[in-house]
């Protein structure tokens, strides 16, 4: 997504479009990242707020949105001393793969979780993952490699 | 580049499917009743989308950009920063002091994301010489046009950067295997040095022939590039420079430290909450000065053994380079009557940006308050180490890479020494036998207590990417939490 440029009157509509198009994905992304619906609500809200605040400065609001969610989830984890909530019940429809994946997400270091969720839930490319995490591409790939290795152990 | 990370198609598909099934576990607030867990001490509130929608409507209605319902956010920390009178001259005592000259240009550069050809998402749009910029590298040279940066050159030899460049080199290797110049089409140019190391240069905009000539020499190292200086038209981002936010820089020649706030940068509003930006330049116990300018740079600082800088311009525009020299008075702290900053372990009155400073084995250091960030007063926002480990400094903010454990604040991992630095505002006088463990194993640590702070230097053998679990324990093995 590329934001319109030089058209102030189009901005509110564009923000609304962004919100409508990505609100569900954003909160679910935050949920997978944190494991908590309540935290996901707050993190996603803050992320949208940041997008709106910085709208004029953003070339790619969608990318910034996910970046802000990652940052917000980090901040939540830092404040709480934990980065993942395993207290929420899983839906009945979840299968064994999802249970195993959730357990790994809860156990791997935060950067690896971020990379995995950005890659496999948000569907970002490696460079996009790196941008969303605010790290060099090589670092993001390193996180991905380690995270996937952890996943492979439980999914084999 | 599609390497082994993504080659296991079946695993990839299972991961995707599993995560999307996990996502189905999300419960909107309306379905989960009272289960909402407040963050930052917030009370429960309406479903988040109503706030965002309302904010969007607000934007639509007002036709202005950013007036989100910030009152919902952390209102206890949103201390208004209301500039009052603008200090237009240094305090009177500076008349008695010698003001040294600065030979090097002092510049602050704001790099707009729009300037660059990729979304950088800079945490801090102000950069300084050698700053590492996500997806770009380390910035060394900038070209200006009418005060606006129009082109930049970033250079890095960091392994993390060369990781995927090697792949390109292999695919673009010269027949004799010697010099390789590879470009990935995104502004990256790569050279392989004779010793096998790889040098990556990222340029935004044009590069002069002068730099091309330097870069074309396969024997040239990054040090050579630095020594050669900027090509024609470029400004080397030499130290000392000023950056916004919790900026700190030092000069081995002059030895000064500065902190600067630029209120127009929207990202800094969180810091404004804790910085006492009001009134004329005033002395703060601890050897610091603080002040405000109505429209421009803010703040003034001091540090023992260094010099004092006072910023009082009123015409510093954002997004442009500024020569600070014209707006700055430099004062040797040794000549400042009240200069004994490190005798103070705490600062009063609150709110204060500075918690303490001290002399440690790594040099001088100072720490800042972070009351607004997590609601707990007395934490450390920024730690600055000046001296032997100049590079080991950093801020702990919502976007920083530093991490915390049990209330300790950890600084950036220092690749040169393999050390983390952990800092807490607490002292453990009753625990003279503090020890540290990394991932459960005894760690090589040095613990110092100074100025009301405890600083732990933990040498971390593990891969820092794993975020090793560092704990501080007493002689009985019990973990100590500030």
XYZ file of C-alpha atoms in Angstrom:
638
model
C 0.000 0.000 0.000
C 1.274 3.387 -0.885
C -0.329 6.377 0.611
C -1.579 9.198 -1.529
C 0.735 12.146 -1.644
C 0.048 15.809 -1.648
C -3.669 15.510 -1.204
C -4.669 16.453 2.273
C -8.310 15.958 1.549
C -7.697 12.350 0.658
C -5.934 11.551 3.868
C -8.914 10.906 6.133
C -10.442 8.585 3.585
C -7.147 6.820 3.156
C -6.815 6.387 6.889
C -10.294 5.001 7.050
C -9.508 2.651 4.211
C -6.380 1.472 5.948
C -8.291 0.915 9.120
C -11.094 -0.960 7.421
C -8.746 -3.083 5.394
C -6.389 -4.066 8.145
C -8.106 -3.798 11.485
C -8.890 -7.461 11.669
C -5.497 -8.574 10.461
C -3.794 -6.131 12.781
C -5.485 -7.264 15.942
C -5.133 -10.915 15.077
C -1.507 -10.378 14.260
C -1.045 -8.750 17.644
C -2.911 -11.632 19.220
C -0.693 -14.274 17.679
C 2.311 -12.223 18.695
C 1.291 -11.772 22.321
C -1.125 -14.594 23.009
C -3.631 -12.292 24.627
C -6.756 -10.829 23.099
C -6.798 -7.955 25.564
C -3.196 -7.083 24.932
C -3.771 -7.407 21.213
C -6.580 -4.891 21.439
C -4.390 -2.348 23.120
C -1.358 -2.957 20.989
C -3.341 -2.715 17.774
C -5.102 0.408 18.933
C -1.862 2.087 19.796
C -0.402 1.043 16.485
C -3.269 2.558 14.530
C -2.944 5.670 16.617
C 0.690 5.943 15.674
C -0.130 5.467 12.018
C -2.612 8.292 12.149
C -0.226 10.518 14.017
C 2.569 9.971 11.547
C 0.409 9.693 8.477
C 2.011 12.551 6.623
C 5.436 11.056 7.126
C 4.708 7.528 6.085
C 5.385 6.093 2.718
C 3.925 2.746 3.539
C 1.327 2.988 6.295
C 0.564 -0.705 6.241
C 4.198 -1.591 6.793
C 4.438 0.972 9.550
C 1.315 -0.432 11.137
C 2.891 -3.841 11.518
C 6.117 -2.250 12.654
C 4.200 -0.383 15.321
C 2.445 -3.542 16.438
C 5.764 -5.311 16.815
C 7.102 -2.392 18.792
C 4.005 -2.221 20.916
C 4.156 -5.903 21.708
C 7.766 -5.494 22.734
C 6.885 -2.645 25.002
C 4.123 -4.609 26.603
C 6.446 -7.500 27.207
C 9.094 -5.262 28.639
C 6.708 -3.695 31.050
C 5.225 -6.955 32.136
C 8.416 -8.921 32.306
C 6.985 -11.486 29.953
C 6.328 -11.401 26.286
C 3.677 -13.992 25.766
C 0.453 -14.842 27.490
C -0.461 -18.480 27.660
C -3.410 -17.998 29.907
C -6.037 -17.554 27.254
C -7.944 -20.665 26.228
C -7.497 -21.928 22.740
C -10.530 -22.335 20.536
C -11.854 -25.818 20.146
C -11.140 -25.845 16.456
C -7.420 -25.545 16.967
C -5.531 -28.657 15.953
C -2.354 -30.186 17.273
C -0.159 -28.182 14.935
C -1.558 -24.944 16.259
C -1.114 -26.061 19.827
C 2.489 -26.980 19.154
C 3.159 -23.773 17.280
C 1.698 -21.748 20.085
C 3.906 -23.478 22.590
C 6.986 -22.742 20.510
C 5.957 -19.142 20.060
C 5.702 -18.848 23.801
C 9.140 -20.330 24.328
C 11.378 -18.886 21.659
C 13.097 -15.541 22.213
C 10.962 -12.605 21.264
C 12.842 -11.701 18.058
C 12.358 -15.194 16.742
C 8.670 -15.065 17.530
C 8.358 -11.721 15.831
C 10.089 -13.001 12.735
C 7.978 -16.145 12.607
C 4.687 -14.355 13.033
C 5.574 -11.669 10.543
C 6.587 -14.282 8.034
C 3.927 -16.909 8.451
C 0.948 -15.012 9.741
C 1.390 -11.577 8.223
C 2.850 -13.080 5.071
C 5.696 -10.630 4.842
C 8.765 -11.206 2.751
C 12.131 -11.408 4.429
C 13.010 -7.761 3.708
C 9.598 -6.744 4.994
C 10.141 -8.799 8.112
C 13.458 -7.056 8.649
C 11.865 -3.655 8.186
C 9.042 -4.471 10.543
C 11.474 -5.643 13.172
C 13.783 -2.720 12.606
C 16.776 -4.939 12.072
C 19.078 -5.626 9.130
C 17.955 -8.274 6.709
C 20.645 -10.675 7.776
C 19.599 -10.417 11.380
C 15.985 -11.047 10.499
C 16.973 -14.113 8.538
C 18.988 -15.333 11.445
C 15.979 -15.014 13.703
C 13.820 -16.768 11.144
C 16.253 -19.605 10.766
C 16.419 -20.206 14.485
C 12.695 -19.908 14.873
C 11.976 -22.294 12.063
C 14.434 -24.747 13.509
C 12.499 -24.673 16.746
C 9.253 -25.159 14.885
C 10.647 -28.021 12.879
C 11.429 -29.922 16.046
C 7.825 -29.965 17.153
C 6.179 -30.337 13.788
C 8.152 -33.286 12.526
C 16.884 -14.394 -1.979
C 15.090 -17.609 -1.314
C 17.500 -19.636 0.746
C 17.043 -22.549 3.061
C 14.861 -20.489 5.335
C 11.957 -20.837 3.038
C 12.712 -23.994 1.167
C 10.705 -26.400 3.246
C 7.404 -25.812 1.562
C 5.475 -28.296 3.611
C 6.701 -26.906 6.882
C 5.999 -23.399 5.675
C 2.447 -24.319 4.844
C 1.886 -26.025 8.186
C 3.223 -22.976 9.986
C 0.982 -20.654 8.057
C -2.054 -22.790 8.672
C -1.267 -23.225 12.351
C -0.799 -19.532 12.948
C -4.027 -18.626 11.242
C -5.816 -21.194 13.340
C -4.202 -19.658 16.373
C -5.445 -16.275 15.270
C -8.981 -17.605 15.378
C -8.538 -17.688 19.127
C -8.724 -13.948 19.317
C -11.755 -12.831 21.250
C -13.109 -9.348 20.825
C -13.716 -7.507 24.067
C -17.445 -7.845 23.590
C -17.099 -11.608 23.779
C -14.687 -11.930 26.598
C -16.555 -10.002 29.226
C -14.392 -8.656 31.980
C -11.265 -10.381 30.905
C -9.679 -7.239 29.600
C -6.250 -6.838 31.042
C -5.231 -3.245 31.485
C -1.923 -2.122 30.182
C 0.132 0.644 31.677
C -2.391 0.900 34.393
C -5.156 1.844 32.073
C -8.642 1.137 33.129
C -10.791 -0.967 30.954
C -12.119 0.862 28.026
C -14.313 0.482 25.052
C -13.345 -1.904 22.325
C -10.296 -0.524 20.648
C -11.778 -0.152 17.244
C -14.280 2.337 18.531
C -11.439 4.565 19.662
C -9.610 4.274 16.415
C -12.760 4.829 14.467
C -13.540 7.836 16.598
C -10.079 9.154 16.081
C -10.417 8.651 12.388
C -13.682 10.515 12.407
C -12.001 13.213 14.376
C -9.346 13.465 11.758
C -11.953 13.556 9.050
C -13.938 16.202 10.799
C -11.144 18.421 11.839
C -9.119 18.001 8.745
C -6.009 17.890 10.784
C -3.571 15.210 11.365
C -2.940 14.035 14.788
C -5.281 14.517 17.600
C -5.815 11.029 18.763
C -7.355 10.336 22.053
C -4.085 10.433 23.805
C -5.804 11.235 27.033
C -6.601 7.556 27.136
C -2.959 6.802 27.022
C -0.868 7.033 30.032
C -2.372 10.239 31.135
C -0.467 10.193 34.358
C 2.743 10.701 32.493
C 1.672 13.241 29.973
C 3.171 16.141 31.739
C 2.711 19.171 29.632
C 5.865 20.758 28.399
C 4.989 24.371 28.240
C 7.755 26.595 27.156
C 7.781 29.864 28.871
C 10.415 32.492 28.552
C 13.056 31.757 26.011
C 16.636 31.953 27.149
C 18.379 34.216 24.733
C 21.738 34.329 26.345
C 23.887 32.106 28.476
C 23.723 32.510 32.201
C 25.808 35.268 33.629
C 28.480 33.025 34.986
C 29.574 32.118 31.485
C 31.028 35.576 31.103
C 33.845 34.508 33.328
C 34.667 31.422 31.389
C 36.782 30.595 28.439
C 34.881 29.421 25.456
C 36.863 27.034 23.338
C 36.548 26.891 19.618
C 35.396 23.966 17.608
C 37.346 23.128 14.537
C 34.989 20.559 13.273
C 31.617 21.394 11.901
C 28.854 20.372 14.167
C 25.819 19.268 12.361
C 22.590 17.585 13.007
C 20.978 15.909 10.131
C 17.482 14.881 9.774
C 16.891 12.180 7.254
C 13.368 12.130 6.043
C 11.997 8.811 5.076
C 10.718 10.411 1.951
C 14.258 11.215 0.993
C 15.275 7.657 0.834
C 14.127 5.099 -1.600
C 12.886 2.634 0.909
C 10.895 2.802 4.097
C 13.423 3.111 6.825
C 11.028 3.632 9.670
C 13.643 5.442 11.584
C 13.174 5.507 15.277
C 14.996 8.743 15.323
C 15.088 10.786 12.167
C 18.179 12.518 13.336
C 21.305 10.659 12.604
C 24.896 11.166 13.383
C 28.140 10.082 11.983
C 28.326 6.350 11.828
C 24.848 5.779 13.109
C 23.436 2.469 12.177
C 20.289 2.878 10.206
C 17.963 -0.034 9.674
C 18.087 -1.312 6.132
C 20.632 1.280 5.199
C 23.829 0.746 7.073
C 25.950 3.263 8.833
C 25.632 6.760 7.637
C 28.818 8.590 6.896
C 28.255 11.258 4.342
C 25.373 13.458 3.474
C 24.934 15.889 0.678
C 22.883 18.955 1.178
C 21.058 21.222 -1.133
C 19.889 24.409 0.430
C 20.205 22.898 3.833
C 18.141 19.865 2.928
C 19.854 16.509 2.749
C 19.403 15.178 -0.722
C 21.807 12.313 -0.869
C 23.551 10.101 1.574
C 26.151 7.430 1.632
C 26.091 4.651 4.111
C 28.851 2.175 4.579
C 28.914 -0.950 6.590
C 31.072 -3.957 7.059
C 28.892 -5.478 9.677
C 28.588 -9.208 9.282
C 24.861 -9.028 9.473
C 24.892 -6.947 6.380
C 27.252 -9.069 4.454
C 25.326 -12.202 5.156
C 23.124 -12.103 2.125
C 25.505 -10.075 0.046
C 27.788 -13.059 -0.131
C 25.150 -14.800 -2.106
C 25.160 -12.065 -4.654
C 28.885 -12.085 -4.824
C 28.925 -15.744 -5.562
C 26.500 -15.254 -8.360
C 28.340 -12.277 -9.722
C 31.898 -13.349 -9.137
C 34.486 -12.268 -11.608
C 36.120 -15.075 -13.535
C 39.378 -14.728 -11.685
C 37.627 -14.635 -8.362
C 39.325 -11.444 -7.352
C 37.537 -8.199 -7.303
C 33.838 -8.269 -7.433
C 31.581 -5.355 -7.721
C 28.012 -6.366 -7.302
C 24.988 -4.217 -7.231
C 21.637 -5.470 -6.177
C 19.734 -2.760 -7.893
C 18.645 -1.132 -4.674
C 21.565 1.153 -4.186
C 23.859 -1.415 -2.696
C 27.282 -1.848 -4.139
C 29.514 -4.539 -2.887
C 33.201 -5.050 -2.975
C 35.165 -8.014 -1.898
C 38.439 -7.090 -0.324
C 41.564 -9.127 -0.909
C 41.291 -10.635 2.517
C 37.892 -11.974 1.685
C 35.917 -9.528 3.700
C 33.092 -7.772 2.057
C 32.435 -4.123 1.970
C 28.967 -2.895 1.271
C 28.167 0.612 0.320
C 24.711 1.948 0.045
C 24.176 5.167 -1.700
C 21.104 7.241 -2.007
C 21.281 9.646 -4.817
C 24.311 10.450 -6.842
C 27.806 9.646 -5.847
C 30.627 11.799 -6.993
C 33.465 10.574 -9.095
C 35.742 11.113 -6.159
C 33.992 8.538 -4.104
C 33.640 6.240 -7.059
C 37.376 6.282 -7.429
C 37.899 5.378 -3.828
C 35.353 2.675 -3.908
C 36.725 1.178 -7.058
C 39.957 0.260 -5.330
C 39.449 -3.255 -4.064
C 42.165 -2.754 -1.510
C 40.410 0.138 0.061
C 38.932 -0.500 3.424
C 36.239 1.305 5.236
C 38.912 3.034 7.232
C 40.294 4.295 3.961
C 36.920 5.618 3.064
C 36.637 7.376 6.336
C 40.110 8.813 6.058
C 39.455 10.017 2.563
C 36.618 12.086 3.839
C 33.501 12.974 2.036
C 33.426 13.393 -1.703
C 32.845 16.783 -3.167
C 29.639 18.274 -2.009
C 29.142 15.857 0.802
C 29.386 16.661 4.425
C 30.963 14.130 6.665
C 28.883 13.656 9.695
C 31.808 14.204 11.944
C 31.600 14.155 15.621
C 30.589 15.869 17.648
C 27.098 16.055 16.417
C 23.832 16.702 18.014
C 20.911 14.467 17.650
C 17.487 14.840 18.987
C 15.948 12.736 21.650
C 18.305 11.508 24.283
C 21.299 12.340 22.255
C 24.792 12.051 23.441
C 28.021 12.459 21.725
C 31.539 13.052 22.688
C 34.642 14.327 21.136
C 37.951 12.968 22.174
C 39.462 16.365 21.570
C 36.927 18.564 23.185
C 35.192 16.075 25.312
C 31.738 17.332 25.587
C 28.384 15.833 25.852
C 25.136 17.253 24.752
C 21.517 16.478 24.965
C 19.071 18.036 22.644
C 15.376 18.091 22.206
C 13.551 19.064 19.118
C 9.934 19.501 19.960
C 8.695 19.371 16.412
C 9.625 15.746 16.103
C 6.422 14.053 16.994
C 8.180 11.008 18.261
C 9.649 12.957 21.083
C 6.451 13.772 22.836
C 7.011 10.953 25.240
C 10.261 12.459 26.289
C 8.788 15.853 26.732
C 6.750 14.335 29.458
C 9.733 13.757 31.639
C 11.963 16.552 30.603
C 11.483 19.665 32.659
C 11.143 21.949 29.746
C 10.038 25.148 31.237
C 11.454 28.386 32.337
C 14.789 29.894 31.728
C 17.955 27.985 31.828
C 18.296 26.760 35.327
C 20.750 24.774 37.243
C 19.845 21.275 38.212
C 21.660 19.597 41.015
C 23.981 17.147 39.460
C 25.669 19.689 37.329
C 23.066 19.885 34.685
C 21.312 22.761 33.165
C 17.909 22.632 31.701
C 15.998 25.119 29.724
C 13.653 25.597 26.895
C 13.296 27.474 23.719
C 9.910 28.381 22.498
C 10.417 27.102 19.014
C 13.552 25.208 18.458
C 16.220 23.406 20.287
C 15.832 22.788 23.909
C 17.959 21.723 26.762
C 21.386 22.282 28.012
C 23.636 19.889 29.749
C 26.821 19.603 31.620
C 29.067 16.842 32.640
C 32.024 16.853 34.903
C 35.334 17.230 33.191
C 33.653 18.074 29.984
C 32.026 21.183 28.827
C 28.696 22.763 28.956
C 26.634 23.485 25.948
C 23.702 25.762 25.962
C 21.317 25.816 23.087
C 19.249 28.853 22.617
C 18.441 29.243 18.986
C 14.930 29.994 17.966
C 15.138 29.279 14.306
C 16.193 25.721 13.993
C 13.948 24.132 11.438
C 13.338 20.457 11.360
C 14.552 18.420 8.435
C 17.555 20.571 7.844
C 21.116 20.604 8.828
C 21.996 23.144 11.412
C 25.313 24.433 12.370
C 25.071 24.529 16.069
C 28.239 26.418 16.624
C 26.626 29.780 16.162
C 24.112 28.988 18.781
C 26.262 27.404 21.344
C 28.420 28.518 24.129
C 31.039 26.136 25.295
C 32.238 26.288 28.803
C 34.836 24.121 30.453
C 33.076 22.520 33.295
C 36.167 22.743 35.386
C 35.573 26.448 35.459
C 31.944 26.233 36.313
C 31.520 27.137 39.945
C 28.962 24.495 40.719
C 30.491 21.746 38.652
C 30.684 18.706 40.781
C 27.942 16.708 39.170
C 28.999 13.282 40.197
C 28.779 13.945 43.833
C 25.068 13.739 43.476
C 23.319 10.445 43.476
C 19.885 11.793 42.939
C 18.378 14.913 41.605
C 15.729 17.084 43.032
C 13.348 18.662 42.366
C 11.428 16.254 40.242
C 10.737 15.721 37.494
C 14.270 15.556 36.434
C 15.943 14.083 33.448
C 19.023 13.068 35.285
C 19.104 10.474 37.948
C 22.762 10.270 38.549
C 26.171 10.188 37.090
C 29.359 8.668 38.190
C 32.823 7.475 37.569
C 33.089 3.853 36.681
C 35.785 1.729 35.237
C 34.405 2.262 31.794
C 34.350 5.978 32.159
C 31.842 8.496 33.117
C 28.219 7.807 32.854
C 24.913 9.426 33.417
C 21.409 8.123 33.600
C 18.046 9.582 32.888
C 14.624 9.098 34.291
C 12.020 7.107 32.501
C 9.071 7.674 34.682
C 6.642 8.032 31.845
C 7.540 4.913 30.015
C 6.357 2.264 32.323
C 4.769 4.132 35.127
C 7.438 3.181 37.591
C 9.426 6.136 38.800
C 13.112 5.929 39.115
C 13.926 3.674 36.252
C 16.648 4.524 33.866
C 15.812 5.788 30.468
C 19.181 6.480 29.048
C 22.563 5.464 30.134
C 25.558 7.136 28.739
C 29.030 5.892 29.000
C 31.694 8.301 28.127
C 35.270 7.364 27.833
C 36.713 3.981 27.186
C 33.497 2.547 25.905
C 32.144 5.453 24.052
C 30.170 3.273 21.782
C 28.357 1.599 24.605
C 25.553 3.933 25.195
C 21.919 3.832 24.564
C 18.469 4.693 25.554
C 15.895 2.324 26.836
C 12.684 3.390 25.290
C 9.751 1.687 23.788
C 11.575 1.025 20.592
C 15.018 0.319 21.895
C 16.647 -3.011 21.573
C 17.710 -3.020 25.160
C 15.836 -5.349 27.401
C 15.010 -5.649 31.009
C 15.078 -8.438 33.427
C 13.571 -8.210 36.836
C 13.718 -4.458 36.834
C 17.248 -4.207 35.623
C 17.870 -2.104 32.640
C 20.302 -3.496 30.174
C 22.246 -1.516 27.741
C 23.129 -2.522 24.231
C 25.257 -5.513 23.706
C 28.797 -4.462 23.037
C 30.194 -6.599 20.302
C 33.736 -5.539 21.001
C 33.746 -6.677 24.585
C 30.953 -9.206 24.486
C 29.346 -7.500 27.394
C 25.983 -6.401 28.406
C 25.669 -3.673 30.925
C 22.877 -3.914 33.419
C 21.903 -0.953 35.436
C 19.519 -0.319 38.236
C 18.771 2.647 40.359
C 18.932 0.466 43.410
C 21.969 -0.244 45.441
C 22.488 -3.457 47.254
C 24.674 -2.386 50.078
C 23.696 -5.424 52.017
C 24.798 -7.623 49.195
C 28.435 -7.100 48.616
C 28.701 -10.503 47.098
C 26.490 -10.022 44.113
C 26.988 -12.422 41.280
C 25.441 -12.892 37.911
C 24.313 -15.860 35.929
C 23.717 -16.114 32.253
C 21.207 -18.728 31.271
C 21.733 -20.339 34.623
C 25.494 -20.509 34.452
C 27.872 -18.386 36.406
C 28.884 -15.425 34.349
C 31.989 -13.372 34.178
C 30.769 -10.205 35.720
C 31.999 -7.060 37.261
C 29.725 -5.242 39.596
C 30.164 -1.666 40.562
C 28.065 0.544 42.701
C 28.255 4.240 42.345
C 26.118 7.236 42.856
C 23.122 5.312 43.995
C 23.267 2.927 41.091
C 24.389 -0.600 40.709
C 26.006 -1.408 37.423
C 26.702 -4.937 36.362
C 28.901 -5.777 33.428
C 28.108 -9.258 32.315
C 30.181 -10.933 29.678
C 27.787 -12.949 27.662
C 29.185 -15.901 25.854
C 25.916 -16.870 24.293
C 24.728 -15.507 21.023
C 23.224 -12.146 21.870
C 20.494 -12.828 19.373
C 19.200 -15.363 21.836
C 18.735 -12.658 24.426
C 20.493 -14.572 27.138
C 18.768 -14.656 30.442
C 20.912 -12.683 32.830
C 20.070 -12.764 36.492
C 21.701 -11.086 39.422
C 21.941 -13.231 42.500
C 23.232 -12.951 46.020
C 25.518 -15.392 47.789
C 22.664 -17.765 48.433
C 21.680 -17.868 44.818
C 18.533 -15.885 45.271
C 17.726 -13.572 42.438
C 17.852 -9.937 43.334
C 15.207 -7.740 41.881
C 15.367 -4.010 42.209
